Coordinates of C-alpha atoms in Angstrom, one line a residue:
X1 CA 0.0 0.0 0.0
X2 CA 1.4 3.4 -0.9
X3 CA 2.1 5.9 1.8
X4 CA 0.2 9.2 1.3
X5 CA 1.7 12.6 1.8
X6 CA -0.3 14.7 4.2
X7 CA -2.3 17.6 2.7
X8 CA -1.4 21.1 3.8
X9 CA -4.4 21.1 6.1
X10 CA -3.4 17.7 7.6
X11 CA 0.2 18.7 7.9
X12 CA -0.8 22.0 9.7
X13 CA -3.1 20.3 12.1
X14 CA -0.4 17.8 12.9
X15 CA 2.2 20.5 13.5
X16 CA -0.2 22.2 15.9
X17 CA 0.1 19.1 18.1
X18 CA 3.8 18.8 17.8
X19 CA 5.6 21.3 20.1
X20 CA 9.0 22.3 18.9
X21 CA 8.6 20.9 15.4
X22 CA 8.6 23.1 12.3
X23 CA 8.4 22.6 8.6
X24 CA 11.5 22.5 6.5
X25 CA 12.4 21.8 3.0
X26 CA 9.6 23.8 1.5
X27 CA 7.0 21.9 3.5
X28 CA 8.3 18.4 2.6
X29 CA 9.8 17.6 6.0
X30 CA 9.5 18.5 9.7
X31 CA 12.4 19.1 11.9
X32 CA 13.3 19.7 15.6
X33 CA 16.4 20.3 17.6
X34 CA 16.6 18.4 21.0
X35 CA 19.0 19.7 23.5
X36 CA 20.3 17.6 26.4
X37 CA 22.6 18.1 29.4
X38 CA 25.6 16.4 27.8
X39 CA 26.7 14.0 25.1
X40 CA 25.7 10.8 27.0
X41 CA 22.1 12.0 27.3
X42 CA 22.1 13.0 23.6
X43 CA 23.5 9.6 22.6
X44 CA 21.1 7.7 24.9
X45 CA 18.2 9.5 23.2
X46 CA 19.5 8.6 19.8
X47 CA 19.8 5.0 20.9
X48 CA 16.3 4.8 22.1
X49 CA 15.0 6.6 19.0
X50 CA 16.9 4.3 16.8
X51 CA 15.3 1.3 18.3
X52 CA 11.8 2.9 17.7
X53 CA 12.8 3.8 14.1
X54 CA 14.0 0.3 13.4
X55 CA 10.7 -1.2 14.8
X56 CA 8.7 1.3 12.7
X57 CA 11.0 0.9 9.7
X58 CA 11.0 4.6 9.4
X59 CA 14.4 6.2 10.0
X60 CA 15.2 9.8 10.8
X61 CA 17.8 12.0 9.3
X62 CA 19.8 13.3 12.2
X63 CA 22.9 15.3 13.2
X64 CA 24.5 15.2 16.6
X65 CA 27.0 17.5 18.2
X66 CA 27.8 17.1 21.9
X67 CA 24.4 17.7 23.6
X68 CA 22.4 18.6 20.5
X69 CA 20.4 16.3 18.2
X70 CA 18.9 17.9 15.1
X71 CA 16.2 15.7 13.6
X72 CA 14.6 15.8 10.2
X73 CA 11.7 13.6 9.3
X74 CA 10.3 13.0 5.8
X75 CA 8.8 10.1 4.0
X76 CA 10.6 9.7 0.7
X77 CA 8.1 7.2 -0.7
X78 CA 5.3 9.8 -0.2
X79 CA 7.3 12.8 -1.4
X80 CA 6.9 14.7 1.8
X81 CA 5.5 14.6 5.3
X82 CA 3.3 11.6 6.1
X83 CA 1.5 10.2 9.0
X84 CA 4.6 8.1 9.6
X85 CA 6.6 11.2 10.3
X86 CA 4.0 12.5 12.7
X87 CA 4.0 9.2 14.6
X88 CA 7.8 9.2 14.8
X89 CA 7.9 12.8 15.9
X90 CA 5.4 12.0 18.7
X91 CA 7.4 8.8 19.7
X92 CA 10.6 10.9 19.9
X93 CA 8.9 13.6 21.9
X94 CA 7.7 10.9 24.3
X95 CA 11.3 9.9 25.0
X96 CA 12.1 13.4 26.4
X97 CA 8.8 13.9 28.3

């Protein structure tokens, strides 16, 4: 089954529920920067997020420097933001709640 890109209305509604996330790549991705106390905390977050991503078969693009993890989510098969990205964003947010 094909994965559908969210409409602009769906994408905006989803973003309204995702604190700290914003649109990027001309509306084709969402991104957030997570900041932690130190590298160990940042790496632990990445490890937990990686396990969730593997289970969901939906992997983030990310960049880490010391205590900061920059995350970008997009669904290449859908050509933009899909429900899979929203679910992954929520799962990542839950790791830091």
